[in-house]
GROMACS .gro file of C-alpha atoms in nm:
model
  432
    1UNK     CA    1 -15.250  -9.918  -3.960
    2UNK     CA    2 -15.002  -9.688  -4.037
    3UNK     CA    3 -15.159  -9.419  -3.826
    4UNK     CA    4 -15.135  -9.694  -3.485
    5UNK     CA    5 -14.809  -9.787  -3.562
    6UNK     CA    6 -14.728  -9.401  -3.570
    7UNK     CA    7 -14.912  -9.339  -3.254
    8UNK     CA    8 -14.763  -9.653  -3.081
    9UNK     CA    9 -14.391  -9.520  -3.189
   10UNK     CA   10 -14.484  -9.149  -3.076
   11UNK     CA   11 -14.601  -9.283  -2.723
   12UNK     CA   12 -14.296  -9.561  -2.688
   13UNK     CA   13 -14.052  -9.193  -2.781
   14UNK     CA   14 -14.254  -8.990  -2.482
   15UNK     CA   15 -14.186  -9.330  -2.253
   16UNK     CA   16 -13.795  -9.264  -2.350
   17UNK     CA   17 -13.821  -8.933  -2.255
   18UNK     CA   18 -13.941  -8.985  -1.967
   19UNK     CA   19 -13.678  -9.217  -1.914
   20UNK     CA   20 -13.403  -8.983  -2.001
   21UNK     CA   21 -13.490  -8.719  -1.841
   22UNK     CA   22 -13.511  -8.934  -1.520
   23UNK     CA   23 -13.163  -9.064  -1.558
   24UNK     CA   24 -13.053  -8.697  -1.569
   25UNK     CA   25 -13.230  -8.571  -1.263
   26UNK     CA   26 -12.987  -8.840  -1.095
   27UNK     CA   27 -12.708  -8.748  -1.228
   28UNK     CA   28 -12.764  -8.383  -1.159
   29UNK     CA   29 -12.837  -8.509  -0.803
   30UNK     CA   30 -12.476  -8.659  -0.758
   31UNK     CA   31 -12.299  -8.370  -0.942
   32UNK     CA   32 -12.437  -8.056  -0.824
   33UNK     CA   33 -12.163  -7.852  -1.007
   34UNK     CA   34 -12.313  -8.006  -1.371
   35UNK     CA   35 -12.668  -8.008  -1.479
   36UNK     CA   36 -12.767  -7.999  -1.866
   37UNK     CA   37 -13.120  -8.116  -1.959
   38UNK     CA   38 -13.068  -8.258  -2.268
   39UNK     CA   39 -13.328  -8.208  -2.554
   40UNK     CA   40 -13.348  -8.442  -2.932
   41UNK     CA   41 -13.250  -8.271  -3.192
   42UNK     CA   42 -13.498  -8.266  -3.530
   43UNK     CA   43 -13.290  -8.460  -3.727
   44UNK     CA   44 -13.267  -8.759  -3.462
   45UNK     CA   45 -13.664  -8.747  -3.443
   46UNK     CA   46 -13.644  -8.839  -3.798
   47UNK     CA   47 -13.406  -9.085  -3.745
   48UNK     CA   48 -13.634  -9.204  -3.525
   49UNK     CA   49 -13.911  -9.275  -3.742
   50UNK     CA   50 -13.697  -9.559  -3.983
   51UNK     CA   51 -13.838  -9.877  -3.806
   52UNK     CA   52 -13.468 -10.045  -3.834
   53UNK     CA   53 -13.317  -9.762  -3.612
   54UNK     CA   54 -13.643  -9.764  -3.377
   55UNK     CA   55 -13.483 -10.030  -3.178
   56UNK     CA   56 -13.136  -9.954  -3.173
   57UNK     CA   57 -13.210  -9.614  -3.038
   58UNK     CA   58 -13.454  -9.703  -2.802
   59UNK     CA   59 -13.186  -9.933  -2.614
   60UNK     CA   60 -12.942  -9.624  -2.675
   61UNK     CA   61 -13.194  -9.418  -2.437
   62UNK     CA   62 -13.258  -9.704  -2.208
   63UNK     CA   63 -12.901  -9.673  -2.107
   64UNK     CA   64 -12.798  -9.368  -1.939
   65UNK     CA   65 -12.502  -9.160  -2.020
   66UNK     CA   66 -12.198  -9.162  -1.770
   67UNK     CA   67 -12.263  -8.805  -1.505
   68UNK     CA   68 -11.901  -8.716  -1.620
   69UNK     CA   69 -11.986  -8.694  -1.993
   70UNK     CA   70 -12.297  -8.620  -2.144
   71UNK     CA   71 -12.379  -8.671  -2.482
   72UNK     CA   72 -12.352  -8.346  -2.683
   73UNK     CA   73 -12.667  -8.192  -2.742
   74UNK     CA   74 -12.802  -7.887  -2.979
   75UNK     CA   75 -12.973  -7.690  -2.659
   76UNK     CA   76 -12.809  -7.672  -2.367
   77UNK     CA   77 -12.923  -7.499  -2.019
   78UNK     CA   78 -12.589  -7.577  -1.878
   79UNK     CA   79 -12.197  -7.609  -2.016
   80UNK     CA   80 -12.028  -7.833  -1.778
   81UNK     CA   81 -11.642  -7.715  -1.724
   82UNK     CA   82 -11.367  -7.941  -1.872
   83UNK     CA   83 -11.234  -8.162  -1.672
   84UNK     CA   84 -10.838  -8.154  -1.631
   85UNK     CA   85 -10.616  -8.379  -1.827
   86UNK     CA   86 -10.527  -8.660  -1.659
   87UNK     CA   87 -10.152  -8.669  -1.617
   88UNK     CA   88  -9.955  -8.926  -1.782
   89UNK     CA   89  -9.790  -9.209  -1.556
   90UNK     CA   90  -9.400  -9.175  -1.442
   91UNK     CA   91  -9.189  -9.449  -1.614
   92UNK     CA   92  -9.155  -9.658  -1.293
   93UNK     CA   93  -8.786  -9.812  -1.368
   94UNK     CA   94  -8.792 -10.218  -1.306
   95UNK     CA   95  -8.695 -10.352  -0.964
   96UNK     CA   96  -8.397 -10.581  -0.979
   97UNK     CA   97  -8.458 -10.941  -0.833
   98UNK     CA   98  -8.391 -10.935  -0.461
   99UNK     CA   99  -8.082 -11.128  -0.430
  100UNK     CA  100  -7.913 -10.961  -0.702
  101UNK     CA  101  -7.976 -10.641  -0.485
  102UNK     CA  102  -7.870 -10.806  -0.204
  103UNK     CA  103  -7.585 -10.914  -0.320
  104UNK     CA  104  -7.515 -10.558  -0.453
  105UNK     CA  105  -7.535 -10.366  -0.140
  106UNK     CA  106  -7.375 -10.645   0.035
  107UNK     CA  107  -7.016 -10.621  -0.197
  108UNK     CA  108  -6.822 -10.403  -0.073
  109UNK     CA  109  -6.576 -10.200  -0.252
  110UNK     CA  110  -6.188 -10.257  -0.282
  111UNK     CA  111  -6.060 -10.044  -0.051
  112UNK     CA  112  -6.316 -10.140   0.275
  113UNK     CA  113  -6.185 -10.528   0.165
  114UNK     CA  114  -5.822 -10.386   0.184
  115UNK     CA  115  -5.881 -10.216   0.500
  116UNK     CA  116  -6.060 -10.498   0.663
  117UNK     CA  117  -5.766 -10.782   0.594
  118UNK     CA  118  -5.502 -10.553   0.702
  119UNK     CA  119  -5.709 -10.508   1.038
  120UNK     CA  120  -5.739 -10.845   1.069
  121UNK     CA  121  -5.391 -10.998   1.001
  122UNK     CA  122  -5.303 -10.721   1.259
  123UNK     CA  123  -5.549 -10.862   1.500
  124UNK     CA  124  -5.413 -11.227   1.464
  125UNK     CA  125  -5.024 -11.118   1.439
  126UNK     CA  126  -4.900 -11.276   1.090
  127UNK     CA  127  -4.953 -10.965   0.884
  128UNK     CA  128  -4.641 -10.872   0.707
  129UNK     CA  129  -4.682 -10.653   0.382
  130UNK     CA  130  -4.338 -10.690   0.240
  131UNK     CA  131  -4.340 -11.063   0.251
  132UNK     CA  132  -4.544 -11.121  -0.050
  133UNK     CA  133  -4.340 -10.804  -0.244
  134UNK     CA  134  -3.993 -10.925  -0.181
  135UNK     CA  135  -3.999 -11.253  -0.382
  136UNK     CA  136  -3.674 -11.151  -0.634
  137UNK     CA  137  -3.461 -11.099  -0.309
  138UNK     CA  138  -3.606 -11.353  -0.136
  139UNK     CA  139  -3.519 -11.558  -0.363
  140UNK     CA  140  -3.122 -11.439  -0.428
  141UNK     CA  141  -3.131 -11.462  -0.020
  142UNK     CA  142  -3.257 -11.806   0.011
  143UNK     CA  143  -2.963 -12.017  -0.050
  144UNK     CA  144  -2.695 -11.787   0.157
  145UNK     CA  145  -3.025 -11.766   0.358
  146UNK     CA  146  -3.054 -12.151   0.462
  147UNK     CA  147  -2.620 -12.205   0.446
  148UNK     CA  148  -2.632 -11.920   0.772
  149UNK     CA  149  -2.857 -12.112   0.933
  150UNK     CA  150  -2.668 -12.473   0.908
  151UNK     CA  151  -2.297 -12.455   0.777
  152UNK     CA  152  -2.002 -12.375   0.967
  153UNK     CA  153  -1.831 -12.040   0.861
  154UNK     CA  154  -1.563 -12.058   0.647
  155UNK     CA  155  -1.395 -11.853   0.342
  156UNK     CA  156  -1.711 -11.969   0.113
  157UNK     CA  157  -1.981 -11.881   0.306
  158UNK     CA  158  -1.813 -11.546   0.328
  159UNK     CA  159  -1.781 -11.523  -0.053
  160UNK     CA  160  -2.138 -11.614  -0.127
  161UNK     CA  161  -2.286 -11.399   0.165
  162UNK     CA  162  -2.076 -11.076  -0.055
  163UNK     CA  163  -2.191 -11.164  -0.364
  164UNK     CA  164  -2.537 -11.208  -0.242
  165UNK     CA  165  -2.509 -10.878  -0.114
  166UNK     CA  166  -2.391 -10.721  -0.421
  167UNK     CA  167  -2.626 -10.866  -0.635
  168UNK     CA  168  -2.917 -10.818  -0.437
  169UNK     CA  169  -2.853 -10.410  -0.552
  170UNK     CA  170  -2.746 -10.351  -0.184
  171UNK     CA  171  -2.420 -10.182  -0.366
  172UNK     CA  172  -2.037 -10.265  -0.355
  173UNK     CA  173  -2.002  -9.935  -0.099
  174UNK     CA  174  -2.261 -10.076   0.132
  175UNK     CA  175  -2.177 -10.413   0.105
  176UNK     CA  176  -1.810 -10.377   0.199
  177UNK     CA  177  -1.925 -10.159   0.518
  178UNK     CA  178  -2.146 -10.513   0.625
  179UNK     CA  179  -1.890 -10.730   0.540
  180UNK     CA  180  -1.626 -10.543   0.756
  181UNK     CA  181  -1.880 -10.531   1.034
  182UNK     CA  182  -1.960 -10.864   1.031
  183UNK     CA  183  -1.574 -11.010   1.001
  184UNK     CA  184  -1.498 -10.764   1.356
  185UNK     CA  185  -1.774 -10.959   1.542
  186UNK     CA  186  -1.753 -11.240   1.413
  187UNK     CA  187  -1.365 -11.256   1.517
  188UNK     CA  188  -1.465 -11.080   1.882
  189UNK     CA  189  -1.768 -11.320   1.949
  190UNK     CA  190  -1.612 -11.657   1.818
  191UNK     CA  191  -1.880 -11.718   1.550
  192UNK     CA  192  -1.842 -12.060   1.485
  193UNK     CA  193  -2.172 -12.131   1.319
  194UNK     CA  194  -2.337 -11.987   1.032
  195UNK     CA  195  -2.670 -11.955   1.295
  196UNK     CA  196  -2.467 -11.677   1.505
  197UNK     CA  197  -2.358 -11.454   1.181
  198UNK     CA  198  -2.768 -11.511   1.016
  199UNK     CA  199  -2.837 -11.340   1.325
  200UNK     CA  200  -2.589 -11.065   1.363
  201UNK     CA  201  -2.625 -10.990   0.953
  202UNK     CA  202  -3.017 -10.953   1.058
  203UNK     CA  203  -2.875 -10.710   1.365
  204UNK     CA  204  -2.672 -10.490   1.143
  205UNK     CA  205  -2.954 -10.445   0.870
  206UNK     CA  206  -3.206 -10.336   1.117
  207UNK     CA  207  -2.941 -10.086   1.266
  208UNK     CA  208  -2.850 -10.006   0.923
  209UNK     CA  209  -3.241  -9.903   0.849
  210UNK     CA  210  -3.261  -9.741   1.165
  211UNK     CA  211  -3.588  -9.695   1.349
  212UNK     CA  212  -3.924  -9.634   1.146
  213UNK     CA  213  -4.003  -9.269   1.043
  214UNK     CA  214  -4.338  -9.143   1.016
  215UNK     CA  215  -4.443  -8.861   0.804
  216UNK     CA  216  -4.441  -8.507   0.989
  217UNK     CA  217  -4.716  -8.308   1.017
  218UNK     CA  218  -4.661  -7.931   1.049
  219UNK     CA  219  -4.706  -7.835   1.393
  220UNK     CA  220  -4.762  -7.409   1.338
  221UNK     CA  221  -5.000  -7.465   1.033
  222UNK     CA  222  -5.313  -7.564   0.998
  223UNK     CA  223  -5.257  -7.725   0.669
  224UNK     CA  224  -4.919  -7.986   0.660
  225UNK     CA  225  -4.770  -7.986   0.230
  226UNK     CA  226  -4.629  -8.289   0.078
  227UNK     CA  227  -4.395  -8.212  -0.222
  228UNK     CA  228  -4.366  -8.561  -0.450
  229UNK     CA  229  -4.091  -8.543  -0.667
  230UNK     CA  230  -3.928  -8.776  -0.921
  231UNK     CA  231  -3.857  -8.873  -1.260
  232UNK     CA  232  -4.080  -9.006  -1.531
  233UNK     CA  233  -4.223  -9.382  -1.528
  234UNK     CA  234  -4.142  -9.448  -1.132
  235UNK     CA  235  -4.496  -9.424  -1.049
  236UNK     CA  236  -4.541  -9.112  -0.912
  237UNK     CA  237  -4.858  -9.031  -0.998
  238UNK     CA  238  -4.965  -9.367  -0.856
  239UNK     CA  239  -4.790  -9.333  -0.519
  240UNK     CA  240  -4.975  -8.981  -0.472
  241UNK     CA  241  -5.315  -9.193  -0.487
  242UNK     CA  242  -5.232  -9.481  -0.264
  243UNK     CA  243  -5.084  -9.183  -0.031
  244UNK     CA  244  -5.398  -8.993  -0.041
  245UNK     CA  245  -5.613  -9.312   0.057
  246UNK     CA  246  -5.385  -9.362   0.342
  247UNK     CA  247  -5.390  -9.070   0.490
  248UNK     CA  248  -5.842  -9.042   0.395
  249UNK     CA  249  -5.804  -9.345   0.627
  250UNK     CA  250  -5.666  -9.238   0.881
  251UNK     CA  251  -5.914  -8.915   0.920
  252UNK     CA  252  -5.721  -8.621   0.751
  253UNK     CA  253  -5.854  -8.402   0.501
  254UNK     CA  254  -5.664  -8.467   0.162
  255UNK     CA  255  -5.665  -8.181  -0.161
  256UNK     CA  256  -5.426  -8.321  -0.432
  257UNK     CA  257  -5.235  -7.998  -0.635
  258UNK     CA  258  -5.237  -8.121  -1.008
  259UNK     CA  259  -4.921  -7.955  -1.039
  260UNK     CA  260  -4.744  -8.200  -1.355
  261UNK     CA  261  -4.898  -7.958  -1.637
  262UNK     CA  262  -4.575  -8.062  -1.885
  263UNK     CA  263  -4.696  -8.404  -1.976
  264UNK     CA  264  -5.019  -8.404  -2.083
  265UNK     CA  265  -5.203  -8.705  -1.954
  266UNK     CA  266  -5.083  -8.661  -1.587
  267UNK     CA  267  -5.315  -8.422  -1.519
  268UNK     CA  268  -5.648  -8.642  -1.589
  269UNK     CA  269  -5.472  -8.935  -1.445
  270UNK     CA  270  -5.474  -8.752  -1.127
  271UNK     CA  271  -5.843  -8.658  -1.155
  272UNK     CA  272  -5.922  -9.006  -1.210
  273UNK     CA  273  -5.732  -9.136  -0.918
  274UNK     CA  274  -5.927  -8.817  -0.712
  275UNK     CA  275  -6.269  -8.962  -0.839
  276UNK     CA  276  -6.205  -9.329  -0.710
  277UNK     CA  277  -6.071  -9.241  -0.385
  278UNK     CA  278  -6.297  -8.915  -0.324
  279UNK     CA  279  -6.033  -8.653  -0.252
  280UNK     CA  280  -6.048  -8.315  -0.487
  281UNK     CA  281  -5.792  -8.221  -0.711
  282UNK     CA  282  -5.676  -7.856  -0.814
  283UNK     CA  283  -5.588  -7.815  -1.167
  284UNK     CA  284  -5.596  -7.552  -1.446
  285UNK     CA  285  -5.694  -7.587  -1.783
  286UNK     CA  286  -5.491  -7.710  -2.041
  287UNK     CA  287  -5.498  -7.538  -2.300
  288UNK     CA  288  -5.562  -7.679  -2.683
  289UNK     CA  289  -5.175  -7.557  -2.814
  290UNK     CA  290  -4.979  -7.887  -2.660
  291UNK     CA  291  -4.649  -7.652  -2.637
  292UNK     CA  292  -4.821  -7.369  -2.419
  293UNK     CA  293  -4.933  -7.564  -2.093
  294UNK     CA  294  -5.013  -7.417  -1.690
  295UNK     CA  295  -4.780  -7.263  -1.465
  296UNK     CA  296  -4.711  -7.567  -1.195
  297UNK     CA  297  -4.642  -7.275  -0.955
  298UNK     CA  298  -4.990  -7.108  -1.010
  299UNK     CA  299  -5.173  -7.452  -0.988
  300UNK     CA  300  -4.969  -7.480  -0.628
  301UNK     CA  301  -5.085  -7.102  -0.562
  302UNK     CA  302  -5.419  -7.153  -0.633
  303UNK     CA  303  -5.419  -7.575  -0.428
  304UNK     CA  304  -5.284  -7.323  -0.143
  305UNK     CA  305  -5.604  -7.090  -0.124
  306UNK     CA  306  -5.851  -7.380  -0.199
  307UNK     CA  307  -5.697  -7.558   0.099
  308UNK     CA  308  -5.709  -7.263   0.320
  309UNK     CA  309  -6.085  -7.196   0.226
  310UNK     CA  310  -6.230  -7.571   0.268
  311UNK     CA  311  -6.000  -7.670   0.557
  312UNK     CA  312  -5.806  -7.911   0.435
  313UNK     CA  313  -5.514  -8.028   0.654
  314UNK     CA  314  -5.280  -8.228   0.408
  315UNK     CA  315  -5.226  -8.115   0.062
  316UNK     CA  316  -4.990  -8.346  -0.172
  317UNK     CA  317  -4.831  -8.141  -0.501
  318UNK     CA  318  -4.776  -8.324  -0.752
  319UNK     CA  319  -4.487  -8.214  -1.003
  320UNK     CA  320  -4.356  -8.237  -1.315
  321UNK     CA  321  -4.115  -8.583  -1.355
  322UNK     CA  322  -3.771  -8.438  -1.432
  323UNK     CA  323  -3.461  -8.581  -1.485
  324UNK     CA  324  -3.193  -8.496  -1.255
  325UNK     CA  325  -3.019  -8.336  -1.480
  326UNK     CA  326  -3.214  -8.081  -1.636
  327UNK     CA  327  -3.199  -7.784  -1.522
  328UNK     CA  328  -3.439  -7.549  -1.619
  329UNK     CA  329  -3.709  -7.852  -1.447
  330UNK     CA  330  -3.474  -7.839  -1.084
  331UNK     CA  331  -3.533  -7.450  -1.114
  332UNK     CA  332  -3.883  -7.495  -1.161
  333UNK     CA  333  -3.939  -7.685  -0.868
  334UNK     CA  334  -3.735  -7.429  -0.655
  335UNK     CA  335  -4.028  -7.184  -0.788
  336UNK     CA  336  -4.288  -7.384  -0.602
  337UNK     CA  337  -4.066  -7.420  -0.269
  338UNK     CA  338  -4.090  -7.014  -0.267
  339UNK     CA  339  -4.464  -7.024  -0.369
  340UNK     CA  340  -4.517  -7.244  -0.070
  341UNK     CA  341  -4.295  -7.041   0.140
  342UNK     CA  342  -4.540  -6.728   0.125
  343UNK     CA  343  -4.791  -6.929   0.327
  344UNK     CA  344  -4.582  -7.132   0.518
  345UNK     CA  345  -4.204  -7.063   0.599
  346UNK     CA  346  -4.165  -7.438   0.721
  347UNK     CA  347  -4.340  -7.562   0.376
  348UNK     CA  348  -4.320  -7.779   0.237
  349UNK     CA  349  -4.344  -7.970   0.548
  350UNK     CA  350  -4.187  -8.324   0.362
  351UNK     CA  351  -4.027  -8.393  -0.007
  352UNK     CA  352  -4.119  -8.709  -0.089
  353UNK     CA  353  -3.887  -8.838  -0.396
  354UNK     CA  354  -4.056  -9.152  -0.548
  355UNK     CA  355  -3.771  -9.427  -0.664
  356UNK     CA  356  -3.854  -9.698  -0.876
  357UNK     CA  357  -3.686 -10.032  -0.674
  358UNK     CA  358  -3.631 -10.195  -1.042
  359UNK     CA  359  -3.346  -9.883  -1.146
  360UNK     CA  360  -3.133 -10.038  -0.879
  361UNK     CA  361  -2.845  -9.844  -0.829
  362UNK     CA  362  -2.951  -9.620  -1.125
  363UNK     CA  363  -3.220  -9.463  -0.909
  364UNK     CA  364  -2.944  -9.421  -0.605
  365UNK     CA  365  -2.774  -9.137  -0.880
  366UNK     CA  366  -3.092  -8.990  -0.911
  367UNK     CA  367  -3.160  -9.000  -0.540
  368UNK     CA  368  -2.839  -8.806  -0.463
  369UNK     CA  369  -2.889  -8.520  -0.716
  370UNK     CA  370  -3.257  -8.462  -0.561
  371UNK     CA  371  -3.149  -8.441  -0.253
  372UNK     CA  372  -2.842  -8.156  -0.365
  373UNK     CA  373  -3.130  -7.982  -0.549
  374UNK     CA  374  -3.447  -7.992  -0.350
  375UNK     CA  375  -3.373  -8.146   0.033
  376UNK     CA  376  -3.534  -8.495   0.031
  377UNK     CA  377  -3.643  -8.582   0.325
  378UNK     CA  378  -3.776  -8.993   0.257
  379UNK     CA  379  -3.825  -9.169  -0.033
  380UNK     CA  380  -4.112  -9.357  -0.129
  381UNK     CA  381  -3.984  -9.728  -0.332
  382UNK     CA  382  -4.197  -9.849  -0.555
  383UNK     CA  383  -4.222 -10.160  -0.802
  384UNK     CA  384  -4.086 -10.358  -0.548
  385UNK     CA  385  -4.335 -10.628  -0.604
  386UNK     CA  386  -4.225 -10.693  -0.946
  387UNK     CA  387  -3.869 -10.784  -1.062
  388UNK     CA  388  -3.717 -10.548  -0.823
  389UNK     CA  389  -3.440 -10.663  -0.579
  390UNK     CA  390  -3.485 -10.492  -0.239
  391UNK     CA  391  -3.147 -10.432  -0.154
  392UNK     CA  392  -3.141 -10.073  -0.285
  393UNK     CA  393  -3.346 -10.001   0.069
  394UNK     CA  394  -3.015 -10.025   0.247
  395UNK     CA  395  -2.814  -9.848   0.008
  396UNK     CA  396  -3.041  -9.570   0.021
  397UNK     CA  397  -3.014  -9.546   0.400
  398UNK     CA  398  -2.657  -9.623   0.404
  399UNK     CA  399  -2.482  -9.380   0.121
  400UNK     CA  400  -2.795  -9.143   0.155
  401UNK     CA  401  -2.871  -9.089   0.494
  402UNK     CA  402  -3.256  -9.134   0.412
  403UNK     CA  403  -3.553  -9.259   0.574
  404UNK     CA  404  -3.771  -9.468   0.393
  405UNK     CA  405  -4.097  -9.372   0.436
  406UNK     CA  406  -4.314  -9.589   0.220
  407UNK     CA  407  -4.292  -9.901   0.027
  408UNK     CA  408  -4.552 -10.003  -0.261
  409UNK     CA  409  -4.628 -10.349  -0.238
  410UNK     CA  410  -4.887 -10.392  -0.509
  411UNK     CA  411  -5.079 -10.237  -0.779
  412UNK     CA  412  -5.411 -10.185  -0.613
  413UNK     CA  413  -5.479  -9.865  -0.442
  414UNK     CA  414  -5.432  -9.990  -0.095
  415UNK     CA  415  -5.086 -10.141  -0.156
  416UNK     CA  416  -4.877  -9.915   0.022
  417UNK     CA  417  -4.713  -9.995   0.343
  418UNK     CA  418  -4.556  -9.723   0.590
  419UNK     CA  419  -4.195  -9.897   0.599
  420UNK     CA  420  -4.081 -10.076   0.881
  421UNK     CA  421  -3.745 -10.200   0.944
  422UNK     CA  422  -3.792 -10.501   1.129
  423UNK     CA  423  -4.072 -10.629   0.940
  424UNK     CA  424  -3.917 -10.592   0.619
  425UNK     CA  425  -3.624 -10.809   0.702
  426UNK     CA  426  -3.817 -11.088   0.846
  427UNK     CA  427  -3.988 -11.079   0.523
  428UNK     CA  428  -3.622 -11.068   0.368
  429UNK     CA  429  -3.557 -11.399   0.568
  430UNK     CA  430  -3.911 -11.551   0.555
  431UNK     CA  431  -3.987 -11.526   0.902
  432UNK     CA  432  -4.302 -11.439   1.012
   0.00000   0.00000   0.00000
């Protein structure tokens, strides 16, 4: 018995050879670059013969192995190469819902929305950029504002118009010059209403302001300078940004001179300001001993050359906020002037002094020692949308002789408005 059921095992393990070695010739078939015939080793014979693995391992050779990896063997007539590690996947990042995309490339950023409703109030007419900006003096305005327009003259009318004058930080100097030149036509037209001297007061002004001045551009150089100057805390640094948009806006090439190296955060607030708007700044180093800080006239030197090599057509320097009175800071900024001077004779080309509207008459002493020291040509005001009272414009152009070239109307980067005379006092006198 134990003979047949050796005999009947023997033949059922030639039958799964047979088997095998079929399943191989196919596989060779497919895959002509692998071919193995694959032999039993003696120790898996004997396996064979324990009657509880007989079955397991005759299903095992029923069942071919996959072409791409055959079972290990003792004998081989063939080594198949190794196959190439698969690569692992790329992180794929996850995709963000479709309207939340949507509604990110659809937002756009704060200076296209500034751009776009300036463009369209100008379209329509009604845009006025002071008129939201001169609240304080609107309001100090409004009463001797709405007696012009419907009482009679008489000695108190002409009392209250002065003192609104006066305290509106239009000065006493000023003021008295208005007054007289109101009283002479007033007595040569026969004013009899307060309507006729509202509209010869809004006359004067607007000669008083004179007719809008835009900056100049150099005509013999390729590259036009802007020197800001001005003390500390008027917002300087802030003006040179909203300056720099306005002029990326309309087309020029901007470069920004970092040259404030005496207080120590002005020269990363600049770089930040560079980075929102897109416009490179030139700066040097600080170094880690606070008292040993750049040379503003090397930083100007070296804004010069960078200018020169990337074409760049408007570079603004920014300088050190001084005080009037110090000296050794005036003679400083004569140093860049000369720096300037070695590339351009004409340079700079404008010195822009940055006043703070809320200083009042205090910033008209500062205006007049800037001008002895370093030939102002315009004067950016600033702060005038806070508790400022806009009066100081005509002082400015009446005891200074000087165009105002910009007004700040805001705190976002696109709040600055080239200054215009007219528009400023119908804002003054709410008209639209």
């Amino acid at each position: 018995m134990f003979k047949r059921l050796r005999d009947g095992l023997f033949k059922r393990q030639d039958a799964d050879q047979d088997a095998l070695e079929t399943a191989e010739e196919s596989a060779e078939e497919s895959d002509d670059d692998e071919a193995a015939a694959v032999d039993l080793a003696p120790d898996e014979l004997d396996a064979l013969e324990a009657p509880d693995a007989l079955d397991e391992q005759a299903a095992d050779l029923t069942t071919p192995p996959p072409a791409e990896a055959p079972a290990p063997t003792a004998n081989r007539s063939a080594t198949p190469m190794p196959s190439a590690p698969a690569a692992p996947a790329a992180p794929v990042a996850p995709i963000a819902p479709v309207d939340e995309a949507r509604d990110e490339l659809e937002t756009p950023n704060e200076f296209e929305e500034a751009e776009a409703a300036e463009n369209v109030g100008q379209r329509r007419g009604f845009f006025n950029p002071f008129k939201l900006s001169l609240g304080r003096t609107r309001q100090l305005f409004g009463r001797v504002n709405d007696s012009l327009a419907h009482e009679e003259i008489t000695d108190d009318l002409w009392d209250e118009l002065e003192e609104t004058l006066i305290s509106s930080d239009v000065g006493v100097q000023t003021t008295e010059r208005i007054m007289g030149i109101l009283h002479e036509r007033a007595t040569a037209e026969q004013m009899m209403h307060g309507a006729d001297l509202r509209a010869a007061l809004k006359e004067e002004l607007e000669l008083l302001l004179g007719e809008p001045e835009p900056l100049m551009f150099s005509d013999t150089s390729p590259i036009t300078v802007l020197l800001m100057v001005g003390v500390n805390g008027v917002g300087k640094t802030t003006s040179i940004a909203k300056l720099a948009n306005l002029l990326k806006r309309q087309k020029h090439r901007v470069m920004l001179a970092a040259g404030d190296t005496f207080r120590a955060a002005a020269v990363e607030q600049l770089k930040t300001w560079g980075e929102r708007i897109n416009v490179p700044v030139i700066a040097h180093q600080q170094g880690v001993d606070p008292k040993s800080v750049a040379d503003p006239a090397a930083v100007v030197f070296d804004a010069m050359q960078a200018a020169q090599a990337r074409g760049t057509n408007v570079l603004i320097v920014d300088t050190a906020g001084r005080l009037h009175t110090k000296t050794n800071l005036m003679d400083e900024l004569k140093k860049i002037v000369r720096v300037l001077q070695k590339y351009d004779p004409e340079a700079p080309h404008e010195v822009l002094l940055v006043l703070d509207a809320t200083t009042g008459q205090n910033g008209l002493a500062q205006a007049k020692q800037f001008v002895q020291d370093s030939g102002v040509s315009g004067v950016i005001l600033t702060k005038l949308d806070g508790t400022a009272r806009g009066g100081i414009v005509f002082a400015i152009a009446s005891e200074l002789g000087l165009p105002i070239k910009f007004i700040g109307t805001g705190e976002r980067v696109g709040d600055l408005a080239p200054f215009n005379a007219e528009q400023f006092i119908n804002a003054l006198f709410e008209e639209d």
